[in-house]
Amino acid sequence: MNFISKKRSDFKMMFNLKTLFLLLFDAFLIASSFFIALLIKNDLAINMELFQRYLSELPIIILIYFLVFELFQMYRSLWRFAGFEEIIKGIFANIIATLIAYYTVRISFQNPQTFSFYFIAFFITAFTTLGVRLSYRIARMLQKYLSYEEASKKALIVGAGGAGVLVLDEVNANAVFDSKIVGFVDDDDRKINKLIHGIEVLGKCDDIDLIILENNISTVYVAIPQASPARITQILNLIEKTGAQIKLFPPFYELLSTREQNKVKLRDVKIEDLLGRDEIKLEEDGIRDYVDGKTIVVTGGGGSIGSELVRQIRHFNPSKIIVIDIYENNAYDLQMEFERMYRLNKVHHQPELIVLIASVRDVKRIDAIFEQYKPDVVFHAAAHKHVPLMEVSPLEALKNNIVGTYNVSTMADKHNVKKFVLISTDKAVNPTNIMGASKRAAEKIIMAMNETSKTDFAAVRFGNVLGSNGSVIPLFKKQIEDGGPLTVTHPEIIRYFMTIPEACQLVIQAGAYARGGELFVLDMGEPVKILDLAEKMIRLTGLEPFKDIDIIFTGLRPGEKMFEELLLDVSTSTKTENDMIFIEENHANGHSNIFECVKEIQNGEIDESSVKRIIKSYINTYIDSEE
């Protein structure tokens, strides 16, 4: 604390010294300006009487200017970021100070200077006081424009609106941005070929790739926060193909979520931006009906999906969020994140976050937790999910994904939980691997439980999520950091992708629709070729695929499909109120035999060698990829 106090004291002293220096410098400028005005007014010939009159009036004039400048906060502005508003404010401050000085001197002194003298003095004083304040920015702009290497320092701004102008001002004022803005692009036809702060609008966004190549652009600042994610994605994909570096002014919905809408905050483009879709519209009233004031349990709450569920649920005002996870490091990180968030936000009525270390395999521990906290809603995200690892250790997949789901669901039934939502996967559709088969078994458990329980049990299926633990995005990032090569199993392999926040928002929305026995399926959009994904990620780092960083093909892994099954079949699904959430055909009957599978696992009647045989007997859609 002493260190922090000392730092604050040093900062105040530095601020006061800067203000004192500026006050003294202003006094010099005002005195000089009025003396020059005196010379001009008298044709450069002044006598002692005029000079003495000038000296006697000067202290009052300087004091008036000080007071007016302080009133207009000219000693508080950060002038290296000064824009049009500060200039107008400075001009008005000089006008008012000059008028007050004229009338004050006229009342206080005999034979005061004429109005024409003050009129001349105003122009000189305004020029000098504003010129000094803008000199830093002007010098930085001149330095940047004189020091460019024409071949590599050119930059372009996408968006000739308010955000684009903000970015232009920031790039020109800040030495961090080592680039010269040579043009704008915008979708508004009325702005084409017009000048904004002397910079031409070169064309439309759809032609940006040609404009980049024609003008040898090395950096592109994308400043269209009002555009939809789909439109931003289209533009980013055009830029990405050119190899230009991209900096993004975040969209409005992202700025609002981070409470930084008033800041010029440029960030690097993420792969999610290149694969984005329109923002999800949630029916918040329906979600609040089952979350507001309730106790929510999230199993696997420290994982990538579970932790994002916790973050999203927080916005709907639950009374408590119980995070259950066996891996303490992730759970601890989430706990620290929330504590830091609560300290910084200083918002009352934040939901209580309770982090508990427990395994879903331990039914007694789950029973005790549910007995103590009496949860209203359970999101069951705890699972083993890595396909190759589960092929090698299949019994562990059954213990965690099948028995774990059975334990949590039976405790939910015992303790009268109102809603239970299972997080499932597209790999449960006609599974060719143990992980997918175990998740299909988990779905069957949920459907069977719903037949006899008062709890509303439902499952939500979706495909790969960008950036989740063990997904291809973190793997490619690590391989790029290591200098490559990037490993892709097959040049034609495709997958369906969704961002983590997008998937979690839809899971929470599906929970609002759940009345028991539904298998919700999320619309994952268009499939993505993994090779294209790898090439995009390499280009985003400013490198060239197969040239700077190689891509090698390693072959399909055990249990891996070339093409994922179509997760959503519209012909057999019913659309909900949300265009991205569907309900599969009725799966509510004929699943009770899955409990026999659970008993066999619990009684130790299955070993590693018999896993596939047992799974086939209970999951008739399972196809062994090795057969």
XYZ file of C-alpha atoms in Angstrom:
627
model
C 0.000 0.000 0.000
C 2.871 2.383 0.787
C 4.289 1.684 -2.656
C 0.942 2.468 -4.316
C 0.544 5.659 -2.283
C 4.058 6.744 -3.224
C 3.298 6.125 -6.896
C 0.110 8.199 -6.669
C 1.992 10.984 -4.906
C 4.693 10.954 -7.585
C 2.025 11.088 -10.292
C 0.274 14.084 -8.655
C 3.609 15.892 -8.299
C 4.436 15.208 -11.944
C 0.976 16.411 -13.000
C 1.312 19.596 -10.916
C 4.763 20.331 -12.350
C 3.426 19.915 -15.889
C 0.494 22.211 -15.143
C 2.774 24.817 -13.532
C 5.067 24.706 -16.565
C 2.105 25.172 -18.898
C 0.811 28.083 -16.793
C 4.190 29.816 -16.953
C 4.504 29.138 -20.655
C 0.977 30.480 -21.254
C 1.930 33.638 -19.334
C 4.917 34.064 -21.632
C 2.806 33.434 -24.755
C 0.033 35.819 -23.679
C 2.543 38.550 -22.775
C 4.383 38.043 -26.090
C 1.150 37.968 -28.100
C -0.139 41.212 -26.605
C 3.273 42.864 -27.102
C 3.289 41.833 -30.779
C -0.278 43.163 -31.087
C 0.936 46.448 -29.594
C 3.725 46.637 -32.167
C 1.358 45.877 -35.044
C -1.253 48.355 -33.825
C 1.381 51.118 -33.607
C 3.297 50.285 -36.813
C 6.245 48.848 -34.848
C 6.820 52.191 -33.100
C 5.889 52.349 -29.415
C 6.878 54.953 -26.820
C 7.510 54.530 -23.107
C 3.973 55.584 -22.193
C 2.415 52.835 -24.342
C 4.867 50.287 -23.005
C 4.138 51.208 -19.353
C 0.395 51.042 -20.010
C 0.924 47.596 -21.529
C 2.893 46.457 -18.438
C 0.255 47.746 -16.016
C -2.607 46.008 -17.821
C -0.719 42.747 -18.448
C -1.120 41.056 -14.989
C -4.924 41.398 -15.093
C -5.024 40.112 -18.691
C -2.896 37.064 -17.831
C -4.992 36.305 -14.734
C -8.207 36.472 -16.782
C -6.779 34.125 -19.404
C -5.699 31.665 -16.678
C -9.182 31.627 -15.118
C -10.972 31.220 -18.438
C -8.569 28.493 -19.624
C -9.140 26.617 -16.364
C -12.898 27.044 -16.775
C -12.620 25.428 -20.228
C -10.408 22.630 -18.743
C -7.508 23.464 -21.043
C -5.045 22.397 -18.356
C -6.651 18.962 -18.033
C -6.816 17.896 -21.680
C -4.376 15.368 -23.095
C -3.264 17.514 -26.003
C -1.353 14.787 -27.791
C -4.806 13.273 -28.476
C -6.408 16.648 -29.268
C -9.022 16.730 -31.973
C -11.605 19.107 -33.407
C -13.446 19.429 -30.076
C -10.318 20.646 -28.218
C -9.521 23.170 -30.962
C -13.053 24.634 -30.899
C -12.936 24.727 -27.095
C -9.581 26.553 -27.230
C -10.861 29.138 -29.719
C -13.938 29.878 -27.596
C -11.750 30.148 -24.479
C -9.573 32.731 -26.234
C -12.602 34.705 -27.484
C -14.165 34.866 -24.016
C -10.865 35.649 -22.292
C -10.144 38.469 -24.762
C -13.607 40.018 -24.363
C -13.469 39.838 -20.555
C -9.957 41.309 -20.579
C -11.043 44.174 -22.861
C -14.043 45.179 -20.713
C -12.177 44.683 -17.412
C -9.282 46.898 -18.523
C -11.702 49.417 -19.993
C -13.445 49.752 -16.596
C -10.278 49.627 -14.461
C -7.887 51.908 -16.359
C -7.869 55.331 -17.911
C -6.957 55.512 -21.594
C -7.151 51.721 -22.167
C -6.140 50.086 -25.408
C -8.719 50.128 -28.176
C -10.874 47.180 -29.237
C -8.859 46.798 -32.457
C -5.786 46.145 -30.321
C -7.584 43.326 -28.491
C -8.935 42.018 -31.795
C -5.365 41.653 -33.120
C -4.211 40.210 -29.784
C -6.942 37.549 -29.903
C -5.685 36.064 -33.188
C -2.072 36.003 -32.046
C -2.893 34.562 -28.587
C -5.214 31.892 -29.987
C -2.603 30.896 -32.551
C 0.241 30.646 -30.016
C -1.619 28.975 -27.129
C -3.317 26.392 -29.371
C -0.217 25.965 -31.524
C 1.899 25.011 -28.528
C -0.707 22.532 -27.365
C -0.995 20.925 -30.790
C 2.733 20.999 -31.500
C 3.380 17.514 -30.097
C 0.739 15.959 -32.304
C 1.803 17.950 -35.353
C 5.444 16.953 -34.803
C 4.475 13.272 -34.469
C 2.432 13.442 -37.688
C 5.269 15.144 -39.590
C 7.788 12.646 -38.264
C 5.617 9.741 -39.340
C 4.937 11.132 -42.804
C 8.589 12.010 -43.429
C 9.996 8.694 -42.216
C 7.861 6.217 -44.196
C 9.280 3.592 -46.468
C 6.771 3.861 -49.273
C 6.882 0.157 -50.120
C 5.911 -1.252 -46.727
C 4.229 1.299 -44.462
C 0.922 2.019 -46.180
C -2.338 1.384 -44.346
C -6.022 1.380 -45.192
C -9.110 1.944 -43.021
C -12.305 -0.006 -43.656
C -15.210 2.245 -42.682
C -15.375 5.976 -43.407
C -17.691 6.707 -40.486
C -17.173 7.863 -36.913
C -15.184 4.785 -35.886
C -12.936 5.120 -38.948
C -12.172 8.748 -38.094
C -11.381 7.723 -34.504
C -8.935 5.126 -35.798
C -7.371 7.658 -38.192
C -6.826 10.106 -35.316
C -5.390 7.370 -33.090
C -3.007 6.057 -35.759
C -1.784 9.573 -36.548
C -1.326 10.510 -32.880
C 0.174 7.303 -31.515
C 3.728 6.229 -32.322
C 2.774 2.589 -31.697
C 1.046 2.493 -35.088
C 3.932 2.571 -37.540
C 1.818 3.121 -40.635
C 0.605 5.851 -42.990
C -3.121 5.921 -43.762
C -3.454 6.315 -47.523
C -7.181 5.728 -47.926
C -10.576 4.557 -46.708
C -12.994 2.036 -48.156
C -16.713 2.142 -47.416
C -19.975 0.602 -48.632
C -21.677 4.010 -48.892
C -21.633 5.102 -52.566
C -21.969 8.759 -51.524
C -18.550 8.671 -49.826
C -16.559 7.200 -52.739
C -13.814 9.576 -53.982
C -14.603 12.037 -51.176
C -11.927 13.261 -48.730
C -12.046 12.722 -44.959
C -9.384 14.726 -43.114
C -7.553 14.870 -46.420
C -7.684 11.080 -46.960
C -9.589 9.747 -49.981
C -12.294 7.074 -49.860
C -10.811 4.789 -52.535
C -13.693 2.414 -53.163
C -16.186 -0.082 -51.779
C -15.524 -2.856 -49.294
C -16.242 -5.587 -51.837
C -13.242 -4.367 -53.882
C -10.878 -4.180 -50.920
C -8.618 -7.024 -52.052
C -7.941 -5.237 -55.367
C -7.450 -1.884 -53.598
C -4.924 -3.474 -51.214
C -2.905 -4.968 -54.068
C -3.044 -1.844 -56.264
C -1.868 0.434 -53.442
C 0.658 -1.954 -51.887
C -1.148 -1.854 -48.506
C 0.572 -3.658 -45.647
C -1.909 -2.996 -42.803
C -5.705 -2.739 -42.782
C -7.668 -1.262 -39.877
C -11.254 -2.536 -39.893
C -13.527 0.019 -38.192
C -17.143 -0.925 -38.906
C -18.492 -1.776 -35.428
C -22.093 -1.391 -36.559
C -21.770 -4.123 -39.214
C -23.083 -7.629 -38.619
C -20.604 -10.412 -37.797
C -21.428 -12.040 -41.147
C -20.517 -8.867 -43.071
C -17.333 -8.368 -41.071
C -16.407 -11.969 -41.821
C -16.881 -11.432 -45.568
C -14.594 -8.389 -45.530
C -11.969 -10.062 -43.326
C -11.817 -13.042 -45.658
C -11.176 -10.738 -48.629
C -8.357 -8.990 -46.744
C -6.870 -12.221 -45.394
C -6.242 -13.550 -48.905
C -3.969 -10.573 -49.683
C -1.609 -11.276 -46.774
C -2.074 -7.773 -45.310
C -1.940 -7.452 -41.529
C -5.386 -6.852 -40.018
C -6.347 -4.851 -36.940
C -9.993 -4.878 -35.877
C -12.025 -2.208 -34.088
C -14.377 -4.578 -32.204
C -18.063 -4.755 -33.142
C -20.555 -2.870 -30.960
C -21.895 -6.032 -29.269
C -18.341 -6.917 -28.204
C -17.641 -3.369 -26.993
C -20.858 -3.353 -24.974
C -19.979 -6.641 -23.293
C -16.588 -5.274 -22.229
C -17.863 -1.778 -21.279
C -15.187 -0.158 -23.460
C -17.352 1.454 -26.132
C -15.704 4.854 -25.592
C -12.172 3.625 -26.205
C -10.234 3.245 -29.427
C -9.328 -0.385 -28.838
C -7.890 -2.192 -31.843
C -7.194 -5.912 -31.584
C -5.763 -8.619 -33.769
C -8.177 -10.618 -35.873
C -9.063 -14.009 -34.439
C -9.877 -17.053 -36.525
C -13.410 -16.830 -35.090
C -13.818 -13.493 -36.899
C -13.130 -15.197 -40.226
C -15.734 -17.899 -39.576
C -18.330 -15.705 -37.834
C -22.060 -15.633 -38.248
C -24.771 -13.186 -37.281
C -25.079 -12.393 -33.600
C -27.382 -14.715 -31.676
C -30.678 -13.218 -30.549
C -31.647 -14.677 -27.172
C -35.125 -14.662 -25.660
C -33.925 -13.333 -22.348
C -37.308 -13.379 -20.616
C -37.611 -17.143 -21.050
C -34.076 -17.683 -19.773
C -34.633 -15.476 -16.727
C -37.758 -17.466 -15.877
C -35.687 -20.555 -15.098
C -32.374 -18.939 -14.016
C -33.193 -15.716 -12.146
C -32.781 -16.210 -8.394
C -32.054 -19.932 -8.809
C -29.148 -22.163 -7.802
C -27.379 -23.462 -10.903
C -24.942 -26.389 -11.023
C -22.415 -26.692 -13.865
C -20.454 -29.948 -13.887
C -17.139 -29.731 -15.692
C -17.429 -26.035 -14.899
C -13.699 -25.392 -15.210
C -13.506 -26.612 -18.811
C -13.816 -24.482 -21.923
C -17.564 -25.113 -22.379
C -18.402 -25.283 -18.669
C -16.570 -22.071 -17.763
C -18.226 -20.147 -20.600
C -21.608 -21.462 -19.460
C -20.834 -20.022 -16.016
C -19.897 -16.640 -17.539
C -23.072 -16.529 -19.629
C -25.381 -17.718 -16.827
C -24.056 -14.948 -14.552
C -25.805 -12.338 -16.714
C -29.243 -13.792 -15.892
C -29.011 -13.145 -12.136
C -28.936 -16.594 -10.489
C -28.526 -16.592 -6.715
C -25.718 -19.185 -6.765
C -23.573 -20.903 -9.390
C -22.038 -24.185 -8.198
C -19.006 -25.213 -10.264
C -18.127 -28.900 -9.997
C -14.859 -30.075 -11.546
C -12.216 -32.697 -10.831
C -9.386 -30.628 -12.332
C -8.510 -28.015 -9.730
C -6.318 -25.727 -11.875
C -9.066 -24.719 -14.316
C -11.600 -24.399 -11.506
C -9.222 -22.189 -9.530
C -8.570 -19.979 -12.582
C -12.320 -19.485 -13.021
C -12.748 -18.631 -9.344
C -9.950 -16.033 -9.523
C -11.458 -14.573 -12.707
C -14.798 -14.025 -10.972
C -13.245 -12.573 -7.838
C -11.284 -10.105 -9.951
C -14.394 -9.283 -11.984
C -16.441 -8.625 -8.855
C -13.752 -6.371 -7.387
C -13.434 -4.303 -10.576
C -17.141 -4.025 -11.374
C -18.190 -3.178 -7.824
C -21.730 -4.250 -8.747
C -24.138 -5.401 -6.052
C -26.239 -8.566 -6.303
C -23.613 -10.594 -8.138
C -24.377 -14.335 -7.991
C -22.362 -16.288 -5.447
C -19.809 -18.537 -7.161
C -19.013 -21.739 -5.280
C -16.217 -23.901 -6.709
C -16.157 -27.537 -5.565
C -13.616 -30.193 -6.461
C -15.475 -33.425 -7.125
C -15.740 -36.261 -9.637
C -19.022 -37.125 -11.313
C -17.973 -40.769 -10.862
C -18.359 -40.334 -7.089
C -22.115 -40.574 -6.569
C -21.889 -40.060 -2.793
C -20.008 -36.773 -3.278
C -22.571 -35.566 -5.853
C -25.391 -36.615 -3.519
C -23.862 -34.598 -0.659
C -23.416 -31.504 -2.864
C -27.009 -31.641 -4.105
C -28.271 -32.216 -0.559
C -26.393 -29.159 0.711
C -27.119 -26.678 -2.089
C -30.503 -27.877 -3.454
C -29.865 -26.886 -7.110
C -32.730 -25.842 -9.355
C -30.946 -26.372 -12.697
C -28.047 -28.612 -13.729
C -25.905 -28.190 -16.835
C -23.921 -31.411 -17.211
C -20.764 -30.617 -19.198
C -18.317 -32.966 -17.441
C -17.024 -35.542 -19.914
C -14.001 -37.101 -21.541
C -14.087 -35.799 -25.117
C -10.783 -36.487 -26.925
C -11.486 -39.099 -29.579
C -7.960 -40.605 -29.989
C -7.346 -40.783 -26.229
C -10.656 -42.532 -25.598
C -9.885 -45.077 -28.307
C -6.792 -46.036 -26.299
C -8.561 -45.919 -22.888
C -12.171 -46.805 -23.776
C -13.221 -47.964 -20.302
C -12.429 -44.511 -18.902
C -14.800 -42.977 -21.440
C -17.566 -45.301 -20.233
C -16.905 -44.581 -16.543
C -16.895 -40.818 -16.986
C -19.390 -40.218 -19.780
C -21.911 -42.979 -19.018
C -21.652 -43.685 -15.290
C -20.890 -40.025 -14.545
C -24.021 -38.924 -16.413
C -26.068 -41.598 -14.648
C -24.802 -40.455 -11.223
C -25.535 -36.780 -11.779
C -28.935 -37.418 -13.392
C -30.105 -39.791 -10.643
C -29.081 -37.256 -7.989
C -30.930 -34.553 -9.911
C -34.032 -36.751 -9.809
C -33.568 -37.557 -6.106
C -33.177 -33.885 -5.109
C -36.021 -32.587 -7.301
C -33.935 -30.513 -9.698
C -36.286 -28.682 -12.069
C -34.199 -28.845 -15.262
C -31.256 -30.981 -16.334
C -29.418 -30.178 -19.588
C -26.797 -32.578 -20.954
C -24.073 -31.176 -23.205
C -23.725 -33.686 -26.042
C -21.839 -33.806 -29.347
C -22.262 -34.368 -33.065
C -20.012 -37.407 -32.638
C -22.983 -39.163 -30.991
C -24.628 -39.308 -34.443
C -23.909 -42.780 -35.890
C -20.731 -42.931 -33.772
C -17.563 -44.517 -35.148
C -15.544 -44.024 -31.963
C -15.863 -44.819 -28.279
C -16.186 -41.190 -27.235
C -19.140 -40.621 -29.566
C -20.765 -43.897 -28.527
C -20.401 -43.051 -24.830
C -22.065 -39.669 -25.414
C -24.898 -41.375 -27.297
C -25.304 -43.638 -24.274
C -25.418 -40.534 -22.068
C -28.224 -39.153 -24.250
C -30.149 -42.428 -23.842
C -29.733 -42.204 -20.052
C -31.217 -38.709 -20.056
C -34.165 -39.790 -22.209
C -34.794 -42.821 -20.009
C -34.605 -40.742 -16.822
C -37.162 -38.315 -18.228
C -39.738 -41.115 -18.607
C -40.117 -41.533 -14.835
C -38.760 -38.332 -13.271
C -40.418 -35.017 -12.422
C -37.204 -33.322 -13.527
C -37.211 -32.020 -17.115
C -34.281 -33.829 -18.731
C -32.973 -32.669 -22.125
C -29.801 -32.919 -24.185
C -28.156 -30.447 -26.561
C -25.978 -31.590 -29.454
C -23.466 -29.403 -31.246
C -20.242 -29.833 -33.190
C -16.709 -28.585 -32.699
C -16.206 -25.349 -30.802
C -13.443 -22.980 -31.792
C -10.729 -22.602 -29.190
C -11.930 -25.277 -26.765
C -9.317 -27.306 -24.908
C -7.802 -29.861 -27.255
C -9.471 -28.452 -30.373
C -7.611 -27.765 -33.592
C -7.270 -23.982 -33.056
C -5.008 -24.099 -29.961
C -3.039 -26.903 -31.615
C -2.421 -24.841 -34.764
C -1.483 -21.780 -32.668
C 1.127 -23.797 -30.791
C 2.496 -25.290 -34.008
C 2.766 -21.819 -35.583
C 4.589 -20.506 -32.495
C 7.026 -23.422 -32.839
C 7.662 -22.563 -36.485
C 5.569 -25.411 -37.893
C 4.724 -27.641 -39.521
C 0.959 -27.648 -39.019
C -0.501 -31.157 -38.925
C -3.744 -31.900 -40.769
C -5.026 -35.463 -40.936
C -6.298 -35.250 -44.535
C -6.457 -32.460 -47.173
C -10.227 -32.959 -47.652
C -11.343 -33.420 -44.051
C -14.140 -31.043 -42.998
C -15.784 -30.140 -39.702
C -18.651 -27.994 -38.435
C -17.581 -25.186 -36.105
C -19.175 -22.805 -33.633
C -17.629 -20.345 -31.199
C -17.678 -21.215 -27.495
C -19.855 -18.215 -26.489
C -22.248 -18.937 -29.354
C -22.635 -22.596 -28.354
C -23.127 -21.756 -24.661
C -25.728 -19.073 -25.376
C -27.724 -21.565 -27.432
C -27.408 -24.236 -24.726
C -28.849 -21.824 -22.160
C -31.615 -20.862 -24.594
C -32.406 -24.541 -25.226
C -32.756 -24.968 -21.468
C -35.591 -22.430 -21.557
C -37.381 -24.496 -24.218
C -36.877 -27.820 -22.397
C -40.062 -29.460 -21.160
C -38.551 -32.925 -20.818
C -37.321 -35.544 -23.288
C -36.027 -33.180 -26.016
C -32.850 -33.758 -27.947
C -31.943 -30.266 -29.108
C -29.662 -29.860 -32.109
C -27.827 -26.631 -32.897
C -27.498 -25.363 -36.448
C -23.727 -25.315 -36.979
C -23.858 -23.507 -40.315
C -21.606 -24.398 -43.218
C -18.803 -26.957 -42.819
C -15.197 -25.784 -42.832
C -12.286 -27.531 -44.502
C -9.531 -27.996 -41.895
C -6.830 -27.283 -44.485
C -8.431 -23.888 -45.238
C -8.504 -23.201 -41.504
C -4.796 -23.967 -41.191
C -3.917 -21.702 -44.133
C -5.996 -18.824 -42.729
C -4.298 -19.082 -39.343
C -0.866 -18.957 -40.955
C -1.792 -15.886 -43.028
C -3.150 -14.113 -39.941
C 0.365 -14.200 -38.511
C 1.702 -12.503 -41.668
C 3.274 -15.701 -43.024
C 2.697 -17.693 -46.196
C 1.370 -21.312 -46.055
C 3.691 -23.971 -47.507
C 6.385 -21.306 -47.860
C 7.108 -19.813 -44.448
C 5.295 -22.574 -42.539
C 4.623 -26.010 -43.970
C 1.449 -28.080 -43.609
C 1.774 -31.865 -43.513
C -0.908 -34.552 -43.723
C -0.745 -37.297 -41.085
C -3.680 -39.553 -41.981
C -6.969 -40.173 -40.196
C -6.690 -41.235 -36.571
C -8.510 -44.255 -35.060
C -12.235 -43.570 -34.832
C -12.015 -40.350 -36.872
C -14.409 -39.630 -39.752
C -13.478 -37.829 -42.938
C -16.831 -36.019 -42.935
C -18.881 -35.549 -39.779
C -22.434 -36.798 -39.990
C -24.899 -34.050 -40.832
C -25.779 -32.884 -37.354
C -29.047 -31.308 -38.412
C -31.551 -33.013 -40.701
C -34.319 -30.459 -41.199
C -36.629 -33.123 -42.625
C -36.689 -34.987 -39.286
C -36.379 -32.008 -36.929
C -38.714 -29.388 -35.532
C -37.601 -25.763 -35.398
C -37.976 -23.925 -32.112
C -38.607 -20.209 -31.647
C -34.878 -19.724 -32.221
C -33.761 -20.219 -35.827
C -30.560 -21.951 -34.696
C -32.129 -24.515 -32.332
C -34.009 -27.596 -33.547
C -35.533 -30.622 -31.817
C -34.790 -34.079 -33.176
C -37.572 -36.637 -33.663
C -39.062 -38.075 -30.467
C -36.357 -40.011 -28.610
C -38.335 -40.435 -25.420
C -39.085 -44.176 -25.608
C -37.151 -47.432 -25.539
C -34.028 -46.353 -23.683
C -34.463 -48.054 -20.301
C -32.137 -50.906 -21.282
C -29.225 -48.458 -21.106
C -29.370 -48.813 -17.327
C -28.207 -52.418 -17.764
C -25.078 -51.066 -19.438
C -24.518 -48.757 -16.464
C -24.795 -51.689 -14.047
C -22.285 -53.742 -16.024
C -19.758 -50.905 -15.873
C -20.421 -50.236 -12.172
C -20.076 -53.925 -11.281
C -16.764 -54.193 -13.103
C -18.119 -56.673 -15.629
C -16.487 -54.795 -18.522
C -12.774 -54.647 -19.212
C -10.819 -52.849 -21.936
C -11.074 -55.765 -24.338
C -14.845 -56.049 -24.083
C -15.791 -52.364 -24.298
C -16.612 -52.314 -28.006
C -18.644 -55.524 -27.789
C -20.721 -54.160 -24.911
C -21.183 -50.764 -26.568
C -22.469 -52.439 -29.759
C -25.101 -54.283 -27.755
C -26.537 -51.080 -26.303
C -25.775 -48.506 -29.029
C -27.065 -50.055 -32.259
C -25.875 -47.081 -34.351
C -22.235 -47.602 -33.293
C -19.928 -48.632 -36.148
C -16.435 -49.833 -35.294
C -14.137 -47.913 -37.645
C -11.549 -50.720 -37.506
C -13.906 -53.378 -38.836
